[in-house]
mmCIF file with all atom_site columns, C-alpha atoms in Angstrom:
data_model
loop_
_atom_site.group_PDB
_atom_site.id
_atom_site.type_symbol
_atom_site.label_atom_id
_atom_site.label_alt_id
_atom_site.label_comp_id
_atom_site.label_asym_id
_atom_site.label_entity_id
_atom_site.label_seq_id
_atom_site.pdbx_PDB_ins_code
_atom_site.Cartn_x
_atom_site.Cartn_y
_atom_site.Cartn_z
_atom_site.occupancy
_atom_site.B_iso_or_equiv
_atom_site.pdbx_formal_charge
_atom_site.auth_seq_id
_atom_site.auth_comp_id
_atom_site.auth_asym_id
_atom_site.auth_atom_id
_atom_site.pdbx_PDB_model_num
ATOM 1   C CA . UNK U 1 1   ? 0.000   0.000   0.000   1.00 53.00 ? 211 UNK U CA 1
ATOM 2   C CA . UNK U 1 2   ? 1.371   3.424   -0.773  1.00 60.00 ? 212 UNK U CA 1
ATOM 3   C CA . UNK U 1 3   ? 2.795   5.202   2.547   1.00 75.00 ? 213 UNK U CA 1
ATOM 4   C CA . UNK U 1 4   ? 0.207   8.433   2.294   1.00 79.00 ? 214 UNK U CA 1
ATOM 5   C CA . UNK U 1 5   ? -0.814  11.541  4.637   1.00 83.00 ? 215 UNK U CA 1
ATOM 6   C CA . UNK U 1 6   ? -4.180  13.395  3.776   1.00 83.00 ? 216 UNK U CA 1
ATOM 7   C CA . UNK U 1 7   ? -4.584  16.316  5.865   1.00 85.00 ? 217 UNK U CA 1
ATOM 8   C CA . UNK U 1 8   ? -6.639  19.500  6.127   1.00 84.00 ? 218 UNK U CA 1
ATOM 9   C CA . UNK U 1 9   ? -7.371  22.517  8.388   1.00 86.00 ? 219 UNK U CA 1
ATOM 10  C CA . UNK U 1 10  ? -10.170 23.105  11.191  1.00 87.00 ? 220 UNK U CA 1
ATOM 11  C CA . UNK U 1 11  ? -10.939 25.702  13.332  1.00 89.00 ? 221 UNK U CA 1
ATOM 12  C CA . UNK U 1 12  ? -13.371 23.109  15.425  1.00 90.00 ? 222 UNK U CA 1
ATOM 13  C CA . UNK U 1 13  ? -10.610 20.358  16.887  1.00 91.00 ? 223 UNK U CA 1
ATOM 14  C CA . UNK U 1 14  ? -13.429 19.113  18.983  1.00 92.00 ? 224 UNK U CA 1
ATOM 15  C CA . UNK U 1 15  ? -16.174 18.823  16.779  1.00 94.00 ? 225 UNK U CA 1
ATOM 16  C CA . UNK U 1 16  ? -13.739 15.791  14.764  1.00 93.00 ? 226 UNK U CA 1
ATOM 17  C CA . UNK U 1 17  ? -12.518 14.437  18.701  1.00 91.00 ? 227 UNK U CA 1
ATOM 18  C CA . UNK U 1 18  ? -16.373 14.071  19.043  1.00 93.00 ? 228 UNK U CA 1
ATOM 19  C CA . UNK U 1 19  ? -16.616 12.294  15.766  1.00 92.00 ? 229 UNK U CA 1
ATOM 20  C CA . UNK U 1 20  ? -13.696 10.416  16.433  1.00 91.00 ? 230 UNK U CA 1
ATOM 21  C CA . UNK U 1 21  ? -14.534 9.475   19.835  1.00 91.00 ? 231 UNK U CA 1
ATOM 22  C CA . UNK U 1 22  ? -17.859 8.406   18.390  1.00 90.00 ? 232 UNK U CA 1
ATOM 23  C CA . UNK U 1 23  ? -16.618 5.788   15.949  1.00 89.00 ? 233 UNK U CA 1
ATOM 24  C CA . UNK U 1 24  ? -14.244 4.416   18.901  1.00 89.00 ? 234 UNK U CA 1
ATOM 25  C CA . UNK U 1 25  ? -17.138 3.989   21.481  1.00 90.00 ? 235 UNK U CA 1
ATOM 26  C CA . UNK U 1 26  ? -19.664 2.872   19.076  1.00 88.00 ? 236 UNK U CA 1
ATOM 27  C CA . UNK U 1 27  ? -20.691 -0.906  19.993  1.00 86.00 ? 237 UNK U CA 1
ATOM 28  C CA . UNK U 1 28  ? -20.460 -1.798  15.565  1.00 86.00 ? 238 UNK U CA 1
ATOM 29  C CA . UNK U 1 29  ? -17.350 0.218   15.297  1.00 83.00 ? 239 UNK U CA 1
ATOM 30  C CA . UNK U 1 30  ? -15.545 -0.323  17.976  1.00 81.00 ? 240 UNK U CA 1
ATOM 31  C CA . UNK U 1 31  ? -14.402 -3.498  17.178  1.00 82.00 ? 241 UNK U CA 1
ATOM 32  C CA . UNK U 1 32  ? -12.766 -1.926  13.804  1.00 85.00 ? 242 UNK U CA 1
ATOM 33  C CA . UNK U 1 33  ? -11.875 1.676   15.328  1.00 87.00 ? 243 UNK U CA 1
ATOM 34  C CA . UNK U 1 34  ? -9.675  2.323   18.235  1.00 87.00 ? 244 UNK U CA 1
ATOM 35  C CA . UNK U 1 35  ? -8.136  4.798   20.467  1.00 89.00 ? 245 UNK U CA 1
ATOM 36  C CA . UNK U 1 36  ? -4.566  5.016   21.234  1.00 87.00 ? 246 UNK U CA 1
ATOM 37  C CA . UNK U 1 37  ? -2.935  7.587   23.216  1.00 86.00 ? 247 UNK U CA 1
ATOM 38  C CA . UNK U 1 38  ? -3.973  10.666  20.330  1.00 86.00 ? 248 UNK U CA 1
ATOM 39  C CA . UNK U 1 39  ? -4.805  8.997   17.264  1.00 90.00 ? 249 UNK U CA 1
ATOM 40  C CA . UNK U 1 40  ? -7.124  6.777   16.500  1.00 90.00 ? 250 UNK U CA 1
ATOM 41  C CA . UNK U 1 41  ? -6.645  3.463   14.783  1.00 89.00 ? 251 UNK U CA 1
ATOM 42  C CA . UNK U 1 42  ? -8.846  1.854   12.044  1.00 88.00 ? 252 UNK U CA 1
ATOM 43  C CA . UNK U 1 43  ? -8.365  -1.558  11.484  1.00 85.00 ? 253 UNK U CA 1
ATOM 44  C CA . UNK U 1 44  ? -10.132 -3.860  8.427   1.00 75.00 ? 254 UNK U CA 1
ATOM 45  C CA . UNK U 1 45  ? -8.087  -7.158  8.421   1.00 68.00 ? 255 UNK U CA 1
ATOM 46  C CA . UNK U 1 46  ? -11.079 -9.242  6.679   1.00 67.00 ? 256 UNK U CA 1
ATOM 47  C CA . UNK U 1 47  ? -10.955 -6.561  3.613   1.00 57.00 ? 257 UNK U CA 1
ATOM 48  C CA . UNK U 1 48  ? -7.700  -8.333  2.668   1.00 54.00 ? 258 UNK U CA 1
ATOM 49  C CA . UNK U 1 49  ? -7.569  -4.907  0.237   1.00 53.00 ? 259 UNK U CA 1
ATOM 50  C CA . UNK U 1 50  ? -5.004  -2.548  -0.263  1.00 55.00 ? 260 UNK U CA 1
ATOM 51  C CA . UNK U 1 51  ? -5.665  -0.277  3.320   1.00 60.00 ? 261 UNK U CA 1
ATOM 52  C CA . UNK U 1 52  ? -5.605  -2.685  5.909   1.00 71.00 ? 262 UNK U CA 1
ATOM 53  C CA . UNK U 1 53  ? -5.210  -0.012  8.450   1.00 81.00 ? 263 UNK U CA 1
ATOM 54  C CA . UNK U 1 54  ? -5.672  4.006   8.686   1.00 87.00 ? 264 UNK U CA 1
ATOM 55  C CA . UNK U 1 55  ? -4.870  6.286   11.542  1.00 90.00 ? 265 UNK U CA 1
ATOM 56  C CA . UNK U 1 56  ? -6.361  9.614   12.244  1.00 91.00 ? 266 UNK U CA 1
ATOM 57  C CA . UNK U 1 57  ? -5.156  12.813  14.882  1.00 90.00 ? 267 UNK U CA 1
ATOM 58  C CA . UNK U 1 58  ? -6.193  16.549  15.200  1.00 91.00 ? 268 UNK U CA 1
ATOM 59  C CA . UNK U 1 59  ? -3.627  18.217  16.119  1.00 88.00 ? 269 UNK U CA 1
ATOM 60  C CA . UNK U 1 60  ? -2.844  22.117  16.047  1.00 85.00 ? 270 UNK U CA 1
ATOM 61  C CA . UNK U 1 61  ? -6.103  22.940  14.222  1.00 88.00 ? 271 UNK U CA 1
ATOM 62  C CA . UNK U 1 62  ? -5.222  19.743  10.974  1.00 87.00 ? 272 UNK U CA 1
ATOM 63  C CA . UNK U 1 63  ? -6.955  17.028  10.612  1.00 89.00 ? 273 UNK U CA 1
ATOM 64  C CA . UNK U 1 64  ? -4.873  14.029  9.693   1.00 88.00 ? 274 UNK U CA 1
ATOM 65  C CA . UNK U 1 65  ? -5.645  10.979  7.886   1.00 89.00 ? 275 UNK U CA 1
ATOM 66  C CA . UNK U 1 66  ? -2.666  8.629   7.437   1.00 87.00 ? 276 UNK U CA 1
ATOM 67  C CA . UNK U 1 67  ? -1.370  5.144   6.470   1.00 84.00 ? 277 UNK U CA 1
ATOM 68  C CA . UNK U 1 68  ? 1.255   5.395   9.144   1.00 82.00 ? 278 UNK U CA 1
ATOM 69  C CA . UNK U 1 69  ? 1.250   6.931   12.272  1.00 79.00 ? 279 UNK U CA 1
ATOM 70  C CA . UNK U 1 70  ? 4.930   7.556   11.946  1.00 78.00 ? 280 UNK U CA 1
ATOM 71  C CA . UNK U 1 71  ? 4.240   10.149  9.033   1.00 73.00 ? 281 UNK U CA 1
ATOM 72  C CA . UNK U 1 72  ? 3.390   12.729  11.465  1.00 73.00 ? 282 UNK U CA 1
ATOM 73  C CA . UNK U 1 73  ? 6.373   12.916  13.315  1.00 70.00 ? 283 UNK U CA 1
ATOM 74  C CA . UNK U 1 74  ? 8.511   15.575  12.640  1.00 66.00 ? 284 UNK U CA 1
ATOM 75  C CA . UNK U 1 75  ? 11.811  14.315  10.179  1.00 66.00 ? 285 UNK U CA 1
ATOM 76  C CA . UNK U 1 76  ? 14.292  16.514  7.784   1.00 64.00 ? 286 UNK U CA 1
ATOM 77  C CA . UNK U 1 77  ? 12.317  17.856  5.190   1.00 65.00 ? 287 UNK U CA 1
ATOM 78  C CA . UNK U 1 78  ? 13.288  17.364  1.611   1.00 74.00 ? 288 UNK U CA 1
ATOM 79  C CA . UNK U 1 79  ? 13.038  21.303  -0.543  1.00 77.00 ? 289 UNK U CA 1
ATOM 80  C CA . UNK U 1 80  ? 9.587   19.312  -2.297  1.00 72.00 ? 290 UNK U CA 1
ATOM 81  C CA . UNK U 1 81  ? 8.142   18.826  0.901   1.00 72.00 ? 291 UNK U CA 1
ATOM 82  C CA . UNK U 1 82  ? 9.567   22.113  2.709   1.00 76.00 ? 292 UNK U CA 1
ATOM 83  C CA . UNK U 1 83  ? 7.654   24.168  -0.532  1.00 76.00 ? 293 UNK U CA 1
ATOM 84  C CA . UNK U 1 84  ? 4.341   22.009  -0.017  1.00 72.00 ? 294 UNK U CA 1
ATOM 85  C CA . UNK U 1 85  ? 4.494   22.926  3.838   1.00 73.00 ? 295 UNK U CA 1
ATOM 86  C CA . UNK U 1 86  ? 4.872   26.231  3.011   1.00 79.00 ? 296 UNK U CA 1
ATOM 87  C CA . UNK U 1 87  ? 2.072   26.098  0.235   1.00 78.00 ? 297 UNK U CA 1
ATOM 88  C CA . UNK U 1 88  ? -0.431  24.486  2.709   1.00 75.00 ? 298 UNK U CA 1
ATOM 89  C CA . UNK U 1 89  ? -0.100  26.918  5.653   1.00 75.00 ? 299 UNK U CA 1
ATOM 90  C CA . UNK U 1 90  ? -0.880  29.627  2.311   1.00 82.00 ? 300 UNK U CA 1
ATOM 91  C CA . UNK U 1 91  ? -3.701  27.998  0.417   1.00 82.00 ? 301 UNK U CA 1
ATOM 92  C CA . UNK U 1 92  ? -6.655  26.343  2.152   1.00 81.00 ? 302 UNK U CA 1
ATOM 93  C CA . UNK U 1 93  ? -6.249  23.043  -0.621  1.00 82.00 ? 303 UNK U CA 1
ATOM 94  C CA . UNK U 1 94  ? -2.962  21.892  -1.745  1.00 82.00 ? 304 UNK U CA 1
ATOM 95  C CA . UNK U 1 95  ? -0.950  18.596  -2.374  1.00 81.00 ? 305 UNK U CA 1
ATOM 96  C CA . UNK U 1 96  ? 1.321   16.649  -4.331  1.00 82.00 ? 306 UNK U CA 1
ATOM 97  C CA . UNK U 1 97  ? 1.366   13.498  -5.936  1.00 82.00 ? 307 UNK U CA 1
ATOM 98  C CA . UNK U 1 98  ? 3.794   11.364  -7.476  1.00 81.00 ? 308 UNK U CA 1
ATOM 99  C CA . UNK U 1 99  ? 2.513   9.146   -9.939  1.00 81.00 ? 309 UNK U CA 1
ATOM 100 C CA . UNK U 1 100 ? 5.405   7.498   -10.715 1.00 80.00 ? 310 UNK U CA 1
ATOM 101 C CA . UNK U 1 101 ? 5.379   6.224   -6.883  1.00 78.00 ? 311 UNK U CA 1
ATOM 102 C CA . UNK U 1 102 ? 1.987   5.056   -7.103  1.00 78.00 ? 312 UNK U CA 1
ATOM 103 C CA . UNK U 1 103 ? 2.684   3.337   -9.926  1.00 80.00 ? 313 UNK U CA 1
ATOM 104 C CA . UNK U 1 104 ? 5.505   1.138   -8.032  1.00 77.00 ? 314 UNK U CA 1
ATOM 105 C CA . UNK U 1 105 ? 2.878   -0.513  -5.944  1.00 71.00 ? 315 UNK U CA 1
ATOM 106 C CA . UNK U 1 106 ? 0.901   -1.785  -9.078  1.00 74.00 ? 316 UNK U CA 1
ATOM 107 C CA . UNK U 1 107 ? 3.531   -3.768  -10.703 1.00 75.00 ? 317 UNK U CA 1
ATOM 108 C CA . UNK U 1 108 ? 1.866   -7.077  -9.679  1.00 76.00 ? 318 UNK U CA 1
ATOM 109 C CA . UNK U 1 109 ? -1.108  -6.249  -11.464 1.00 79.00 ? 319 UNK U CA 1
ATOM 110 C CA . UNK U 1 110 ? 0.289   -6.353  -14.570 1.00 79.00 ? 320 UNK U CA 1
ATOM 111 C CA . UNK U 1 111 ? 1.083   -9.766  -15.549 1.00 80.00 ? 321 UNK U CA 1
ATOM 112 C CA . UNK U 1 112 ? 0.771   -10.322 -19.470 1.00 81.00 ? 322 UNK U CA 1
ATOM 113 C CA . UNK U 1 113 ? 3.637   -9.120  -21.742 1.00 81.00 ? 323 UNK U CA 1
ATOM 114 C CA . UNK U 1 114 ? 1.335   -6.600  -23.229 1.00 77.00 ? 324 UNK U CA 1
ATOM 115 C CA . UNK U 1 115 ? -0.026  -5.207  -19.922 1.00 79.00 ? 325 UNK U CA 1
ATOM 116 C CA . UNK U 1 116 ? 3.649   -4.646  -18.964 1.00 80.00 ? 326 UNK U CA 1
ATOM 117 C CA . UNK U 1 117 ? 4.233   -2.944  -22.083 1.00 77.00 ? 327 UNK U CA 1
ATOM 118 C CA . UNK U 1 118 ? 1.539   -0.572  -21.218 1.00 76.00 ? 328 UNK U CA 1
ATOM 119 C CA . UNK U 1 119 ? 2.847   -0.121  -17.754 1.00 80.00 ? 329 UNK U CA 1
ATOM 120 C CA . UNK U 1 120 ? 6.429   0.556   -18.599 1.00 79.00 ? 330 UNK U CA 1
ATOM 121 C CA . UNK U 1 121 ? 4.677   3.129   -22.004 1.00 77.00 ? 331 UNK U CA 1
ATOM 122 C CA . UNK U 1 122 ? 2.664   4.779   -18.756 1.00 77.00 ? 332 UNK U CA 1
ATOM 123 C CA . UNK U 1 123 ? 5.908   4.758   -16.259 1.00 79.00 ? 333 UNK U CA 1
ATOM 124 C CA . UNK U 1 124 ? 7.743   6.353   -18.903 1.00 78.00 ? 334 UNK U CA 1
ATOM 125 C CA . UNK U 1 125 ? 5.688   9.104   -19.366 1.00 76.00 ? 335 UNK U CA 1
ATOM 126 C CA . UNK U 1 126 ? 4.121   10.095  -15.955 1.00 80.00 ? 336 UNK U CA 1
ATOM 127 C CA . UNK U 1 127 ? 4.980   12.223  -13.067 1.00 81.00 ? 337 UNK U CA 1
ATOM 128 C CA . UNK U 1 128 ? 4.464   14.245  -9.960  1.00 84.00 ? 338 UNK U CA 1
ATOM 129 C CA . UNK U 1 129 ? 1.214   16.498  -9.590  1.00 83.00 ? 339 UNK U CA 1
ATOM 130 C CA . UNK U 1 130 ? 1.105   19.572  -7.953  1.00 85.00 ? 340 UNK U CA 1
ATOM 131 C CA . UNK U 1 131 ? -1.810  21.714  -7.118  1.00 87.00 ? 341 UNK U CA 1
ATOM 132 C CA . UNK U 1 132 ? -3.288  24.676  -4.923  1.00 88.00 ? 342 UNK U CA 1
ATOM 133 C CA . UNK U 1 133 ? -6.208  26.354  -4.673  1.00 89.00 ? 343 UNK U CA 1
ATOM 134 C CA . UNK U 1 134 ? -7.599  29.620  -3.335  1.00 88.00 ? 344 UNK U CA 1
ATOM 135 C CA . UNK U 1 135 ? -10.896 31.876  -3.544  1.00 86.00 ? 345 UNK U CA 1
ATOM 136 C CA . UNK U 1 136 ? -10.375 34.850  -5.303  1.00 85.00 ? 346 UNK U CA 1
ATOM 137 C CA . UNK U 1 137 ? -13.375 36.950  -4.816  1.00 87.00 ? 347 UNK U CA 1
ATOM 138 C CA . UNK U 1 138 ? -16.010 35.125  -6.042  1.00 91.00 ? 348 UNK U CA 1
ATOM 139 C CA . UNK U 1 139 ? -14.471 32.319  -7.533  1.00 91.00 ? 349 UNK U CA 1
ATOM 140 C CA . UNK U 1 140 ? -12.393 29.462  -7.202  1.00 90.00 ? 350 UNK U CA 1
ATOM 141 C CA . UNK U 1 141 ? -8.409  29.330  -8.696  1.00 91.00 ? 351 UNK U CA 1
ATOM 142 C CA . UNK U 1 142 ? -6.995  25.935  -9.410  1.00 91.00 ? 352 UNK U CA 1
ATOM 143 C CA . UNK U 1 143 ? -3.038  25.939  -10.389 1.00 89.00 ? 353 UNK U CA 1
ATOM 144 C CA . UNK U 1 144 ? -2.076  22.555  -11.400 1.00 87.00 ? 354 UNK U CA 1
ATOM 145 C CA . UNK U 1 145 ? 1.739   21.465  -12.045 1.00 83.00 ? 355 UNK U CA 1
ATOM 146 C CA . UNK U 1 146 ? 2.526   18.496  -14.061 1.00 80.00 ? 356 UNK U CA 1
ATOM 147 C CA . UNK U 1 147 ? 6.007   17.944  -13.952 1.00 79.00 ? 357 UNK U CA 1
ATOM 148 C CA . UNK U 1 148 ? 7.755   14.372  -16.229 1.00 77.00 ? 358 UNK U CA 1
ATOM 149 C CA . UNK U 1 149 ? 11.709  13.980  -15.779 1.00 71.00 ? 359 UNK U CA 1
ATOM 150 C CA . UNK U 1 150 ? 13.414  13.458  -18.164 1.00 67.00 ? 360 UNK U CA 1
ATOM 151 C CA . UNK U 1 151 ? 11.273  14.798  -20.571 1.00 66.00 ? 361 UNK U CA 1
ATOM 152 C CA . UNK U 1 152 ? 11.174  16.819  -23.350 1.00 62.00 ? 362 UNK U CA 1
ATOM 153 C CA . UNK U 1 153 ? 12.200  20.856  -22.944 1.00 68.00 ? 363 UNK U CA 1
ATOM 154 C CA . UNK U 1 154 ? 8.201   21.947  -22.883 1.00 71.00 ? 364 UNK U CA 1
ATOM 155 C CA . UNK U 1 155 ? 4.752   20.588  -22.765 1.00 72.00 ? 365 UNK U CA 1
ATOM 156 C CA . UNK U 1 156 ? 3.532   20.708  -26.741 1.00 77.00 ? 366 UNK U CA 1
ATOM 157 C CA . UNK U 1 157 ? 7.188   18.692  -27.324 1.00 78.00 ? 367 UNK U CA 1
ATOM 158 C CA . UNK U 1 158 ? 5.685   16.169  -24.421 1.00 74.00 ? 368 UNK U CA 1
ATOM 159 C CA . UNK U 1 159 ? 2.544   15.705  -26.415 1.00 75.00 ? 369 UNK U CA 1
ATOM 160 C CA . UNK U 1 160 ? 4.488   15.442  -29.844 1.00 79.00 ? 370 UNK U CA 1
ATOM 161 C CA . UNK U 1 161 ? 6.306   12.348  -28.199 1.00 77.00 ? 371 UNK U CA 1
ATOM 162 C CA . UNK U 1 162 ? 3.888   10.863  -26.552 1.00 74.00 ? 372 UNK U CA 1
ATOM 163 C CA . UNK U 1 163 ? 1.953   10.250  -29.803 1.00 78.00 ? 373 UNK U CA 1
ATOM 164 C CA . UNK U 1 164 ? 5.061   9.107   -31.346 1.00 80.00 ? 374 UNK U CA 1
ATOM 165 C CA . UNK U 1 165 ? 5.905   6.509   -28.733 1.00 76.00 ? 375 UNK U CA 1
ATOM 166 C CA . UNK U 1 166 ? 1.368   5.271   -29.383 1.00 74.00 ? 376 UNK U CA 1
ATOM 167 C CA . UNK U 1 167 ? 2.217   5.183   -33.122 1.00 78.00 ? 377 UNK U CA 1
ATOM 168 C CA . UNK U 1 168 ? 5.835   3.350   -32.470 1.00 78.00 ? 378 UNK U CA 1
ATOM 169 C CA . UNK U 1 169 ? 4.330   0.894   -30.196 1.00 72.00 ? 379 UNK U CA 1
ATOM 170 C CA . UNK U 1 170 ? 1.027   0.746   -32.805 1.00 73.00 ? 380 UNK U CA 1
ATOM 171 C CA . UNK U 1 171 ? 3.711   -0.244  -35.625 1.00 76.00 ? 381 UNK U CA 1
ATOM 172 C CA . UNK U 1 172 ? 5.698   -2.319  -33.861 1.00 74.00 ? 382 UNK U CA 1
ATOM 173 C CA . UNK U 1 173 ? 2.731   -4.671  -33.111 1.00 68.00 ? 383 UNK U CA 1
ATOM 174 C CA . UNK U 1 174 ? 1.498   -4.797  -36.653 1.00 70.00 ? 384 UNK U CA 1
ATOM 175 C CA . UNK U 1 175 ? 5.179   -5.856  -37.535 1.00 71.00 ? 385 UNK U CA 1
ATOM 176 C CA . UNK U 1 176 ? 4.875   -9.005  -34.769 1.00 68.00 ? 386 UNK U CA 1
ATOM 177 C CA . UNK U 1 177 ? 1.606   -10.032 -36.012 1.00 66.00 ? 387 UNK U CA 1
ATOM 178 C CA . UNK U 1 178 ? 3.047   -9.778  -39.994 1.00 60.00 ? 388 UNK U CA 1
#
């Protein structure tokens, strides 16, 4: 399962300690959701799915919802994560995600020689998202980052070999079959 941290700002810590306490003292959920120390644990073992466990803490007016309770103590910042801290305090949604990390985790999925074509074609030309949004007045302003490595110098050049690489691959299977 991906290591991940979700986490957003409240001015009411109690209101989600209520709902939090709720869910830990409830007689269905209880067995599932716990409380330990300040966070609380959620547990779902017969899923067998991807999140087998989730924690969740308020904490200095954030809500956090994590895979790890670990990811909330404080550790050296990298200059990606120091700039999304700094972002987040700013702008009331933010985040970051890197595709290409995501993708890591699915690489049991694809079995077939084909689907592994397709995930190496989509490795190969992902990345890392980055976004933040504010109200302006009356309206809502959405800045969203896409940035590939080792790609090409700017984003119409991206596009240009992209469809090269779909009309490469397209050929080269045509050529098999012949």
């Amino acid at each position: 399962m991906p290591n991940f941290t979700f986490a957003f700002a409240t001015e009411n810590e109690g209101y989600w300690n209520r709902i939090f306490n709720l869910l830990a003292t409830n007689k269905k959920l209880s067995k599932r959701f716990s409380k330990k120390g300040d966070f609380y644990t959620f547990k779902d073992e017969k899923n067998g799915g991807y999140v087998d466990q989730l924690f969740f803490t308020v904490k200095n007016g954030v809500v956090y919802l994590m895979s790890s309770a670990e990811n909330i103590l404080p550790t050296s910042q990298t200059d990606v994560s120091r700039k999304w801290a700094k972002d987040s305090a700013k702008y009331p949604l933010s985040g970051r995600l890197d595709i290409q990390k995501l993708l890591t985790g699915l690489d049991k999925e694809f079995k077939s020689p084909k689907e592994r074509r397709t995930l190496d074609a989509i490795r190969k030309n992902v990345g890392e998202l980055y976004y933040k949004t504010e109200a302006k007045g009356e309206s809502i302003q959405t800045e969203m980052n896409y940035i590939i490595k080792d790609s090409s110098e700017n984003s119409l050049m991206y596009f240009f070999d992209l469809f090269d690489q779909i009309f490469k691959t397209k050929e080269e299977k045509k050529s098999q079959i012949l």
